């Protein structure tokens, strides 16, 4: 079983601190051993304790006195050595604690620029690649790393910008040949005289395919525009009003499939700060997705719910149980859930991708989930701005 260390114990700072303390203990132990060796090899030359007796009467008595004095000196020496070693051990223990605190402080100071760089890098995403670390200071390894990351961000920003420009320009350029092809089809079927039925059928099919490509290009344009953040028409928009309008405009499609719409928790006063056109595109795509990928005779649940900070639009549909892993990938372009959701030929495969991009551009999120009872749940979360005119603007 893999052991998970508490946060902080597996960091570089903790390893540096352990290294500092280990080196201190190693050097302290070596110093203590040297002190013990020096103390054991030395002799203290001082007067023996007690009064010095008179001169012994005989040489034997003098020898006994000398031996007694030597034993006393040895005892004094051993006692002093023990005191020195004990004091050194206590001092080393105290200094080990001090070195632990100092090592942790010094390691923190050394690694502070790296923590700052990590936090700044973590905050940079595809929407703010123009930001840089801009680390100042001497040309050491930390500054070299920061400059390398800034160079990488600059290259990424250029690549993202070039990709978005290409998508937008290609979408614009492709509109002209599509218009020409549609005009050619109309001219072909509008010629005098009877037009063969096969020609009419082929013309109708071509118009349908051209409309599908046109919707795809429109999706590319909206996606590129949203990723650029190029919208200046932001204002307060009641979300419930947009949802009601979208459902009302699709009443014919809902009736054709005999779908039942359930409205719950409608909050008419909840407003979001958004581009009305882009917010309308979000709601239209979510509702279209619920209608298109639904079974005949099924149902759609739609509700808007607000709290102190956010407004949530949730659209649910019934159906078979879905794989949560596949559902989580639906926000990526051209991702669908199997042939049962693609066989009708409707849609461009960018609907939920556009919803996710627009929501993110407005400071919100798109949440996708498979309902336990079967079907799909789509939730758009946007910041609420009621009573925040100054902050929003």
mmCIF file of C-alpha atoms in Angstrom:
data_model
loop_
_atom_site.group_PDB
_atom_site.id
_atom_site.type_symbol
_atom_site.label_atom_id
_atom_site.label_comp_id
_atom_site.label_asym_id
_atom_site.label_seq_id
_atom_site.Cartn_x
_atom_site.Cartn_y
_atom_site.Cartn_z
ATOM 1 C CA UNK A 1 0.000 0.000 0.000
ATOM 2 C CA UNK A 2 1.393 3.360 -1.005
ATOM 3 C CA UNK A 3 2.006 5.675 1.929
ATOM 4 C CA UNK A 4 0.825 9.230 1.445
ATOM 5 C CA UNK A 5 2.901 11.790 3.301
ATOM 6 C CA UNK A 6 1.182 14.802 4.840
ATOM 7 C CA UNK A 7 1.344 17.944 2.757
ATOM 8 C CA UNK A 8 4.649 19.726 3.372
ATOM 9 C CA UNK A 9 6.689 16.646 4.262
ATOM 10 C CA UNK A 10 7.256 15.655 0.657
ATOM 11 C CA UNK A 11 8.205 19.094 -0.605
ATOM 12 C CA UNK A 12 11.605 20.347 -1.691
ATOM 13 C CA UNK A 13 11.581 22.686 1.297
ATOM 14 C CA UNK A 14 11.199 19.745 3.688
ATOM 15 C CA UNK A 15 13.986 17.843 1.927
ATOM 16 C CA UNK A 16 16.288 20.861 2.113
ATOM 17 C CA UNK A 17 15.486 21.231 5.809
ATOM 18 C CA UNK A 18 16.210 17.553 6.435
ATOM 19 C CA UNK A 19 19.489 17.914 4.560
ATOM 20 C CA UNK A 20 20.530 20.920 6.651
ATOM 21 C CA UNK A 21 19.643 19.185 9.930
ATOM 22 C CA UNK A 22 21.330 15.954 8.844
ATOM 23 C CA UNK A 23 24.550 17.736 7.984
ATOM 24 C CA UNK A 24 24.448 19.602 11.283
ATOM 25 C CA UNK A 25 23.913 16.400 13.277
ATOM 26 C CA UNK A 26 26.671 14.641 11.355
ATOM 27 C CA UNK A 27 29.165 17.436 11.969
ATOM 28 C CA UNK A 28 28.036 17.760 15.598
ATOM 29 C CA UNK A 29 28.456 14.037 16.171
ATOM 30 C CA UNK A 30 31.936 14.164 14.663
ATOM 31 C CA UNK A 31 32.816 17.138 16.866
ATOM 32 C CA UNK A 32 31.467 15.331 19.921
ATOM 33 C CA UNK A 33 33.543 12.236 19.106
ATOM 34 C CA UNK A 34 36.668 14.344 18.717
ATOM 35 C CA UNK A 35 35.981 16.064 22.026
ATOM 36 C CA UNK A 36 35.515 12.695 23.753
ATOM 37 C CA UNK A 37 38.768 11.403 22.263
ATOM 38 C CA UNK A 38 40.704 14.469 23.319
ATOM 39 C CA UNK A 39 39.197 14.342 26.799
ATOM 40 C CA UNK A 40 39.996 10.641 27.252
ATOM 41 C CA UNK A 41 43.606 11.125 26.172
ATOM 42 C CA UNK A 42 44.321 14.123 28.366
ATOM 43 C CA UNK A 43 45.112 14.350 32.049
ATOM 44 C CA UNK A 44 44.194 17.105 34.413
ATOM 45 C CA UNK A 45 47.142 18.582 36.257
ATOM 46 C CA UNK A 46 45.740 20.102 39.391
ATOM 47 C CA UNK A 47 46.037 19.628 43.104
ATOM 48 C CA UNK A 48 44.247 16.685 44.591
ATOM 49 C CA UNK A 49 41.307 17.445 46.793
ATOM 50 C CA UNK A 50 41.777 17.370 50.549
ATOM 51 C CA UNK A 51 44.578 18.534 52.760
ATOM 52 C CA UNK A 52 48.152 17.584 51.949
ATOM 53 C CA UNK A 53 49.386 15.415 54.778
ATOM 54 C CA UNK A 54 52.791 15.638 56.311
ATOM 55 C CA UNK A 55 55.703 13.810 54.724
ATOM 56 C CA UNK A 56 55.128 10.059 55.014
ATOM 57 C CA UNK A 57 57.460 8.305 57.442
ATOM 58 C CA UNK A 58 58.480 5.500 55.067
ATOM 59 C CA UNK A 59 58.838 5.016 51.278
ATOM 60 C CA UNK A 60 55.968 2.478 51.284
ATOM 61 C CA UNK A 61 53.640 5.020 52.822
ATOM 62 C CA UNK A 62 54.742 7.575 50.242
ATOM 63 C CA UNK A 63 53.997 5.141 47.399
ATOM 64 C CA UNK A 64 50.548 4.435 48.781
ATOM 65 C CA UNK A 65 49.868 8.130 49.000
ATOM 66 C CA UNK A 66 50.932 8.673 45.402
ATOM 67 C CA UNK A 67 48.653 5.895 44.183
ATOM 68 C CA UNK A 68 45.739 7.353 46.165
ATOM 69 C CA UNK A 69 46.346 10.758 44.605
ATOM 70 C CA UNK A 70 46.451 9.235 41.109
ATOM 71 C CA UNK A 71 43.120 7.491 41.716
ATOM 72 C CA UNK A 72 41.575 10.748 42.882
ATOM 73 C CA UNK A 73 42.887 12.572 39.816
ATOM 74 C CA UNK A 74 41.485 9.857 37.547
ATOM 75 C CA UNK A 75 38.073 10.160 39.181
ATOM 76 C CA UNK A 76 38.113 13.933 38.806
ATOM 77 C CA UNK A 77 39.148 13.577 35.179
ATOM 78 C CA UNK A 78 36.368 11.066 34.456
ATOM 79 C CA UNK A 79 33.800 13.280 36.152
ATOM 80 C CA UNK A 80 34.907 16.300 34.106
ATOM 81 C CA UNK A 81 34.870 14.280 30.870
ATOM 82 C CA UNK A 82 31.375 13.055 31.639
ATOM 83 C CA UNK A 83 30.195 16.608 32.317
ATOM 84 C CA UNK A 84 31.780 17.855 29.092
ATOM 85 C CA UNK A 85 30.181 15.084 27.011
ATOM 86 C CA UNK A 86 26.789 15.564 28.683
ATOM 87 C CA UNK A 87 26.901 19.303 28.182
ATOM 88 C CA UNK A 88 27.975 18.866 24.558
ATOM 89 C CA UNK A 89 25.141 16.400 23.921
ATOM 90 C CA UNK A 90 22.576 18.774 25.443
ATOM 91 C CA UNK A 91 23.998 21.684 23.446
ATOM 92 C CA UNK A 92 23.911 19.637 20.251
ATOM 93 C CA UNK A 93 20.273 18.680 20.920
ATOM 94 C CA UNK A 94 19.310 22.311 21.460
ATOM 95 C CA UNK A 95 21.182 23.390 18.358
ATOM 96 C CA UNK A 96 19.559 20.607 16.353
ATOM 97 C CA UNK A 97 16.155 22.106 17.146
ATOM 98 C CA UNK A 98 17.461 25.570 16.323
ATOM 99 C CA UNK A 99 18.992 24.320 13.075
ATOM 100 C CA UNK A 100 15.660 22.712 12.165
ATOM 101 C CA UNK A 101 13.884 26.050 12.503
ATOM 102 C CA UNK A 102 16.685 27.934 10.768
ATOM 103 C CA UNK A 103 16.867 25.334 7.985
ATOM 104 C CA UNK A 104 13.121 25.565 7.396
ATOM 105 C CA UNK A 105 13.329 29.364 7.298
ATOM 106 C CA UNK A 106 16.339 29.454 4.993
ATOM 107 C CA UNK A 107 14.854 26.835 2.659
ATOM 108 C CA UNK A 108 11.657 28.872 2.486
ATOM 109 C CA UNK A 109 13.574 32.009 1.583
ATOM 110 C CA UNK A 110 15.555 30.166 -1.074
ATOM 111 C CA UNK A 111 12.445 28.565 -2.589
ATOM 112 C CA UNK A 112 10.190 31.626 -2.345
ATOM 113 C CA UNK A 113 10.837 32.686 -5.974
ATOM 114 C CA UNK A 114 9.949 29.174 -7.136
ATOM 115 C CA UNK A 115 6.679 29.244 -5.194
ATOM 116 C CA UNK A 116 5.841 32.613 -6.709
ATOM 117 C CA UNK A 117 6.610 31.294 -10.193
ATOM 118 C CA UNK A 118 4.511 28.179 -9.570
ATOM 119 C CA UNK A 119 1.491 30.208 -8.437
ATOM 120 C CA UNK A 120 1.797 32.599 -11.382
ATOM 121 C CA UNK A 121 2.205 29.766 -13.884
ATOM 122 C CA UNK A 122 -0.781 27.910 -12.427
ATOM 123 C CA UNK A 123 -2.980 30.988 -12.885
ATOM 124 C CA UNK A 124 -2.082 31.302 -16.581
ATOM 125 C CA UNK A 125 -4.429 29.507 -18.973
ATOM 126 C CA UNK A 126 -5.379 29.678 -22.640
ATOM 127 C CA UNK A 127 -7.396 32.833 -21.917
ATOM 128 C CA UNK A 128 -4.531 34.866 -20.407
ATOM 129 C CA UNK A 129 -1.430 33.645 -22.198
ATOM 130 C CA UNK A 130 -0.374 37.286 -22.542
ATOM 131 C CA UNK A 131 0.654 37.333 -18.874
ATOM 132 C CA UNK A 132 4.295 36.756 -17.976
ATOM 133 C CA UNK A 133 6.227 35.872 -14.840
ATOM 134 C CA UNK A 134 8.611 38.822 -15.332
ATOM 135 C CA UNK A 135 10.976 37.758 -12.541
ATOM 136 C CA UNK A 136 13.548 40.395 -11.653
ATOM 137 C CA UNK A 137 16.846 39.945 -9.890
ATOM 138 C CA UNK A 138 20.317 38.592 -10.587
ATOM 139 C CA UNK A 139 20.877 36.285 -13.525
ATOM 140 C CA UNK A 140 20.864 33.092 -11.525
ATOM 141 C CA UNK A 141 19.241 29.719 -12.170
ATOM 142 C CA UNK A 142 15.824 30.889 -10.918
ATOM 143 C CA UNK A 143 15.732 33.837 -13.321
ATOM 144 C CA UNK A 144 16.887 31.599 -16.182
ATOM 145 C CA UNK A 145 13.983 29.241 -15.426
ATOM 146 C CA UNK A 146 11.506 32.140 -15.289
ATOM 147 C CA UNK A 147 12.763 33.552 -18.589
ATOM 148 C CA UNK A 148 12.464 30.102 -20.166
ATOM 149 C CA UNK A 149 8.842 29.808 -19.000
ATOM 150 C CA UNK A 150 8.101 33.316 -20.312
ATOM 151 C CA UNK A 151 9.522 32.325 -23.682
ATOM 152 C CA UNK A 152 7.380 29.208 -23.711
ATOM 153 C CA UNK A 153 4.262 31.245 -22.880
ATOM 154 C CA UNK A 154 5.088 33.673 -25.667
ATOM 155 C CA UNK A 155 5.364 30.852 -28.187
ATOM 156 C CA UNK A 156 2.124 29.299 -26.931
ATOM 157 C CA UNK A 157 0.340 32.638 -27.199
ATOM 158 C CA UNK A 158 1.509 33.004 -30.773
ATOM 159 C CA UNK A 159 0.386 29.483 -31.648
ATOM 160 C CA UNK A 160 -3.059 29.944 -30.080
ATOM 161 C CA UNK A 161 -3.545 33.301 -31.779
ATOM 162 C CA UNK A 162 -2.481 31.903 -35.159
ATOM 163 C CA UNK A 163 -4.834 28.957 -34.772
ATOM 164 C CA UNK A 164 -7.789 31.163 -33.896
ATOM 165 C CA UNK A 165 -7.043 33.558 -36.749
ATOM 166 C CA UNK A 166 -6.832 30.643 -39.141
ATOM 167 C CA UNK A 167 -10.195 29.268 -38.028
ATOM 168 C CA UNK A 168 -11.859 32.656 -38.305
ATOM 169 C CA UNK A 169 -10.290 33.503 -41.671
ATOM 170 C CA UNK A 170 -10.982 30.067 -43.137
ATOM 171 C CA UNK A 171 -14.595 30.225 -41.998
ATOM 172 C CA UNK A 172 -15.024 33.624 -43.615
ATOM 173 C CA UNK A 173 -13.335 32.552 -46.853
ATOM 174 C CA UNK A 174 -15.400 29.375 -47.169
ATOM 175 C CA UNK A 175 -18.659 31.302 -47.056
ATOM 176 C CA UNK A 176 -18.100 32.617 -50.579
ATOM 177 C CA UNK A 177 -17.862 29.232 -52.344
ATOM 178 C CA UNK A 178 -20.801 27.960 -50.294
ATOM 179 C CA UNK A 179 -22.899 30.884 -51.452
ATOM 180 C CA UNK A 180 -21.809 30.251 -55.043
ATOM 181 C CA UNK A 181 -22.704 26.568 -54.812
ATOM 182 C CA UNK A 182 -26.111 27.335 -53.327
ATOM 183 C CA UNK A 183 -26.780 29.863 -56.110
ATOM 184 C CA UNK A 184 -25.735 27.307 -58.750
ATOM 185 C CA UNK A 185 -28.173 24.760 -57.326
ATOM 186 C CA UNK A 186 -30.986 27.311 -57.336
ATOM 187 C CA UNK A 187 -30.228 28.293 -60.943
ATOM 188 C CA UNK A 188 -30.160 24.653 -62.049
ATOM 189 C CA UNK A 189 -33.636 23.892 -60.685
ATOM 190 C CA UNK A 190 -35.073 27.234 -61.833
ATOM 191 C CA UNK A 191 -34.439 26.674 -65.554
ATOM 192 C CA UNK A 192 -37.442 26.791 -67.890
ATOM 193 C CA UNK A 193 -39.068 23.513 -68.655
ATOM 194 C CA UNK A 194 -39.689 20.445 -66.570
ATOM 195 C CA UNK A 195 -36.941 19.498 -64.145
ATOM 196 C CA UNK A 196 -36.353 15.778 -63.575
ATOM 197 C CA UNK A 197 -37.408 14.510 -60.184
ATOM 198 C CA UNK A 198 -33.941 13.138 -59.550
ATOM 199 C CA UNK A 199 -32.478 16.594 -60.103
ATOM 200 C CA UNK A 200 -34.904 18.113 -57.630
ATOM 201 C CA UNK A 201 -34.062 15.446 -55.045
ATOM 202 C CA UNK A 202 -30.354 15.972 -55.584
ATOM 203 C CA UNK A 203 -30.770 19.746 -55.292
ATOM 204 C CA UNK A 204 -32.653 19.357 -52.024
ATOM 205 C CA UNK A 205 -29.970 17.095 -50.622
ATOM 206 C CA UNK A 206 -27.233 19.514 -51.666
ATOM 207 C CA UNK A 207 -29.074 22.404 -50.017
ATOM 208 C CA UNK A 208 -29.291 20.387 -46.802
ATOM 209 C CA UNK A 209 -25.588 19.587 -46.869
ATOM 210 C CA UNK A 210 -24.711 23.194 -47.661
ATOM 211 C CA UNK A 211 -26.843 24.359 -44.742
ATOM 212 C CA UNK A 212 -25.057 21.871 -42.508
ATOM 213 C CA UNK A 213 -21.643 23.143 -43.607
ATOM 214 C CA UNK A 214 -22.859 26.701 -43.120
ATOM 215 C CA UNK A 215 -23.871 25.904 -39.546
ATOM 216 C CA UNK A 216 -20.477 24.310 -39.000
ATOM 217 C CA UNK A 217 -18.686 27.433 -40.226
ATOM 218 C CA UNK A 218 -20.929 29.606 -38.086
ATOM 219 C CA UNK A 219 -19.966 27.453 -35.112
ATOM 220 C CA UNK A 220 -16.281 27.905 -35.934
ATOM 221 C CA UNK A 221 -16.733 31.668 -36.094
ATOM 222 C CA UNK A 222 -18.558 31.838 -32.777
ATOM 223 C CA UNK A 223 -15.956 29.577 -31.153
ATOM 224 C CA UNK A 224 -13.060 31.665 -32.445
ATOM 225 C CA UNK A 225 -14.790 34.892 -31.430
ATOM 226 C CA UNK A 226 -15.489 33.593 -27.941
ATOM 227 C CA UNK A 227 -11.957 32.298 -27.410
ATOM 228 C CA UNK A 228 -10.645 35.725 -28.382
ATOM 229 C CA UNK A 229 -13.011 37.311 -25.851
ATOM 230 C CA UNK A 230 -14.062 39.675 -28.629
ATOM 231 C CA UNK A 231 -17.435 40.866 -27.331
ATOM 232 C CA UNK A 232 -18.218 44.356 -26.113
ATOM 233 C CA UNK A 233 -22.024 44.199 -25.853
ATOM 234 C CA UNK A 234 -22.092 42.875 -22.279
ATOM 235 C CA UNK A 235 -25.088 43.922 -20.219
ATOM 236 C CA UNK A 236 -27.443 42.589 -17.584
ATOM 237 C CA UNK A 237 -29.593 39.828 -19.051
ATOM 238 C CA UNK A 238 -32.401 37.934 -17.258
ATOM 239 C CA UNK A 239 -31.539 34.289 -17.899
ATOM 240 C CA UNK A 240 -35.106 33.027 -17.431
ATOM 241 C CA UNK A 241 -36.300 35.373 -20.166
ATOM 242 C CA UNK A 242 -33.791 33.937 -22.644
ATOM 243 C CA UNK A 243 -34.737 30.352 -21.732
ATOM 244 C CA UNK A 244 -38.456 31.010 -22.191
ATOM 245 C CA UNK A 245 -37.829 32.628 -25.579
ATOM 246 C CA UNK A 246 -35.696 29.698 -26.774
ATOM 247 C CA UNK A 247 -38.308 27.118 -25.770
ATOM 248 C CA UNK A 248 -41.101 29.160 -27.318
ATOM 249 C CA UNK A 249 -39.330 29.454 -30.667
ATOM 250 C CA UNK A 250 -38.853 25.677 -30.762
ATOM 251 C CA UNK A 251 -42.381 24.731 -29.868
ATOM 252 C CA UNK A 252 -42.903 23.274 -33.359
ATOM 253 C CA UNK A 253 -39.846 21.014 -33.062
ATOM 254 C CA UNK A 254 -40.895 20.000 -29.561
ATOM 255 C CA UNK A 255 -44.398 19.184 -30.769
ATOM 256 C CA UNK A 256 -43.106 17.234 -33.764
ATOM 257 C CA UNK A 257 -41.299 14.866 -31.402
ATOM 258 C CA UNK A 258 -44.151 14.902 -28.886
ATOM 259 C CA UNK A 259 -41.789 15.979 -26.138
ATOM 260 C CA UNK A 260 -43.016 17.112 -22.730
ATOM 261 C CA UNK A 261 -41.307 20.151 -21.214
ATOM 262 C CA UNK A 262 -41.099 20.468 -17.425
ATOM 263 C CA UNK A 263 -40.257 23.910 -15.996
ATOM 264 C CA UNK A 264 -39.223 24.102 -12.341
ATOM 265 C CA UNK A 265 -37.565 26.584 -10.005
ATOM 266 C CA UNK A 266 -37.854 29.468 -12.430
ATOM 267 C CA UNK A 267 -36.128 32.564 -11.006
ATOM 268 C CA UNK A 268 -37.329 35.519 -13.028
ATOM 269 C CA UNK A 269 -35.148 38.026 -11.173
ATOM 270 C CA UNK A 270 -31.793 36.313 -11.648
ATOM 271 C CA UNK A 271 -29.569 38.240 -14.049
ATOM 272 C CA UNK A 272 -26.128 37.597 -15.512
ATOM 273 C CA UNK A 273 -23.581 40.002 -16.949
ATOM 274 C CA UNK A 274 -23.141 38.724 -20.488
ATOM 275 C CA UNK A 275 -23.324 39.412 -24.181
ATOM 276 C CA UNK A 276 -26.997 38.943 -24.990
ATOM 277 C CA UNK A 277 -26.252 37.409 -28.379
ATOM 278 C CA UNK A 278 -23.726 34.944 -26.983
ATOM 279 C CA UNK A 279 -25.940 34.073 -24.010
ATOM 280 C CA UNK A 280 -28.760 33.440 -26.450
ATOM 281 C CA UNK A 281 -26.423 31.135 -28.363
ATOM 282 C CA UNK A 282 -25.679 29.221 -25.165
ATOM 283 C CA UNK A 283 -29.344 28.655 -24.363
ATOM 284 C CA UNK A 284 -30.210 27.826 -27.987
ATOM 285 C CA UNK A 285 -27.450 25.226 -28.211
ATOM 286 C CA UNK A 286 -28.412 23.575 -24.927
ATOM 287 C CA UNK A 287 -32.099 23.445 -25.852
ATOM 288 C CA UNK A 288 -31.354 22.252 -29.406
ATOM 289 C CA UNK A 289 -29.160 19.524 -27.981
ATOM 290 C CA UNK A 290 -31.990 18.414 -25.690
ATOM 291 C CA UNK A 291 -34.476 18.306 -28.578
ATOM 292 C CA UNK A 292 -32.232 16.756 -31.221
ATOM 293 C CA UNK A 293 -30.815 13.988 -29.058
ATOM 294 C CA UNK A 294 -34.078 12.934 -27.501
ATOM 295 C CA UNK A 295 -36.455 10.080 -28.070
ATOM 296 C CA UNK A 296 -39.897 10.589 -29.570
ATOM 297 C CA UNK A 297 -42.384 11.015 -26.755
ATOM 298 C CA UNK A 298 -39.622 11.855 -24.299
ATOM 299 C CA UNK A 299 -39.290 14.787 -21.954
ATOM 300 C CA UNK A 300 -37.128 17.850 -21.273
ATOM 301 C CA UNK A 301 -36.590 19.382 -17.858
ATOM 302 C CA UNK A 302 -35.426 22.993 -17.694
ATOM 303 C CA UNK A 303 -34.904 25.158 -14.636
ATOM 304 C CA UNK A 304 -33.046 28.303 -13.684
ATOM 305 C CA UNK A 305 -31.862 28.526 -10.101
ATOM 306 C CA UNK A 306 -29.967 31.365 -8.458
ATOM 307 C CA UNK A 307 -28.034 31.753 -5.258
ATOM 308 C CA UNK A 308 -26.054 34.636 -3.826
ATOM 309 C CA UNK A 309 -23.203 34.358 -6.330
ATOM 310 C CA UNK A 310 -24.275 32.304 -9.370
ATOM 311 C CA UNK A 311 -27.146 31.547 -11.709
ATOM 312 C CA UNK A 312 -27.543 27.976 -12.919
ATOM 313 C CA UNK A 313 -29.409 26.797 -15.998
ATOM 314 C CA UNK A 314 -30.029 23.046 -15.898
ATOM 315 C CA UNK A 315 -31.522 21.148 -18.833
ATOM 316 C CA UNK A 316 -32.181 17.420 -18.438
ATOM 317 C CA UNK A 317 -33.420 14.752 -20.826
ATOM 318 C CA UNK A 318 -34.489 11.168 -20.315
ATOM 319 C CA UNK A 319 -33.211 8.153 -22.168
ATOM 320 C CA UNK A 320 -30.883 5.208 -21.677
ATOM 321 C CA UNK A 321 -28.044 5.177 -19.171
ATOM 322 C CA UNK A 322 -24.912 6.902 -20.468
ATOM 323 C CA UNK A 323 -21.239 6.320 -19.795
ATOM 324 C CA UNK A 324 -20.076 9.141 -17.452
ATOM 325 C CA UNK A 325 -16.596 9.106 -19.019
ATOM 326 C CA UNK A 326 -18.011 9.724 -22.483
ATOM 327 C CA UNK A 327 -20.395 12.364 -21.156
ATOM 328 C CA UNK A 328 -17.469 14.275 -19.626
ATOM 329 C CA UNK A 329 -15.899 14.573 -23.107
ATOM 330 C CA UNK A 330 -18.952 16.058 -24.834
ATOM 331 C CA UNK A 331 -17.635 19.587 -24.355
ATOM 332 C CA UNK A 332 -14.786 18.806 -26.755
ATOM 333 C CA UNK A 333 -15.375 19.569 -30.450
ATOM 334 C CA UNK A 334 -17.019 16.813 -32.523
ATOM 335 C CA UNK A 335 -17.540 14.488 -29.558
ATOM 336 C CA UNK A 336 -20.835 12.608 -29.551
ATOM 337 C CA UNK A 337 -22.348 9.668 -27.713
ATOM 338 C CA UNK A 338 -22.482 6.867 -30.258
ATOM 339 C CA UNK A 339 -24.442 6.384 -33.443
ATOM 340 C CA UNK A 340 -27.810 6.946 -31.771
ATOM 341 C CA UNK A 341 -26.862 10.602 -31.303
ATOM 342 C CA UNK A 342 -25.363 11.144 -34.755
ATOM 343 C CA UNK A 343 -27.532 9.246 -37.143
ATOM 344 C CA UNK A 344 -29.993 12.071 -37.765
ATOM 345 C CA UNK A 345 -27.369 14.265 -39.419
ATOM 346 C CA UNK A 346 -28.337 17.371 -37.438
ATOM 347 C CA UNK A 347 -25.891 19.611 -35.680
ATOM 348 C CA UNK A 348 -22.251 20.401 -36.303
ATOM 349 C CA UNK A 349 -20.694 18.672 -33.307
ATOM 350 C CA UNK A 350 -19.693 22.039 -31.849
ATOM 351 C CA UNK A 351 -22.813 22.869 -29.838
ATOM 352 C CA UNK A 352 -21.600 22.039 -26.351
ATOM 353 C CA UNK A 353 -18.047 23.141 -27.206
ATOM 354 C CA UNK A 354 -19.417 26.593 -28.002
ATOM 355 C CA UNK A 355 -21.447 26.562 -24.783
ATOM 356 C CA UNK A 356 -18.345 25.713 -22.748
ATOM 357 C CA UNK A 357 -16.256 28.415 -24.468
ATOM 358 C CA UNK A 358 -18.895 31.122 -24.021
ATOM 359 C CA UNK A 359 -19.488 30.180 -20.388
ATOM 360 C CA UNK A 360 -15.754 30.276 -19.657
ATOM 361 C CA UNK A 361 -15.408 33.640 -21.399
ATOM 362 C CA UNK A 362 -18.086 35.014 -19.044
ATOM 363 C CA UNK A 363 -16.436 33.585 -15.938
ATOM 364 C CA UNK A 364 -18.717 30.541 -15.755
ATOM 365 C CA UNK A 365 -18.529 26.817 -16.339
ATOM 366 C CA UNK A 366 -20.311 24.023 -18.171
ATOM 367 C CA UNK A 367 -21.123 20.903 -16.158
ATOM 368 C CA UNK A 368 -22.110 17.669 -17.906
ATOM 369 C CA UNK A 369 -23.397 14.610 -16.117
ATOM 370 C CA UNK A 370 -25.115 11.319 -16.799
ATOM 371 C CA UNK A 371 -28.350 10.983 -14.835
ATOM 372 C CA UNK A 372 -28.463 7.836 -12.661
ATOM 373 C CA UNK A 373 -31.969 7.118 -14.003
ATOM 374 C CA UNK A 374 -30.767 7.507 -17.605
ATOM 375 C CA UNK A 375 -30.365 10.515 -19.850
ATOM 376 C CA UNK A 376 -28.184 13.612 -19.799
ATOM 377 C CA UNK A 377 -27.933 16.615 -17.489
ATOM 378 C CA UNK A 378 -26.414 19.862 -18.820
ATOM 379 C CA UNK A 379 -25.780 22.698 -16.357
ATOM 380 C CA UNK A 380 -24.484 26.155 -17.244
ATOM 381 C CA UNK A 381 -23.191 28.145 -14.265
ATOM 382 C CA UNK A 382 -22.712 31.911 -14.683
ATOM 383 C CA UNK A 383 -21.885 34.683 -12.188
ATOM 384 C CA UNK A 384 -24.877 36.570 -10.828
ATOM 385 C CA UNK A 385 -24.710 40.376 -10.982
ATOM 386 C CA UNK A 386 -27.874 41.558 -9.225
ATOM 387 C CA UNK A 387 -27.046 44.829 -7.529
ATOM 388 C CA UNK A 388 -23.460 44.875 -8.840
ATOM 389 C CA UNK A 389 -23.613 47.517 -11.545
ATOM 390 C CA UNK A 390 -20.340 49.129 -10.668
ATOM 391 C CA UNK A 391 -18.477 45.876 -10.264
ATOM 392 C CA UNK A 392 -19.783 44.424 -13.446
ATOM 393 C CA UNK A 393 -19.039 47.427 -15.525
#
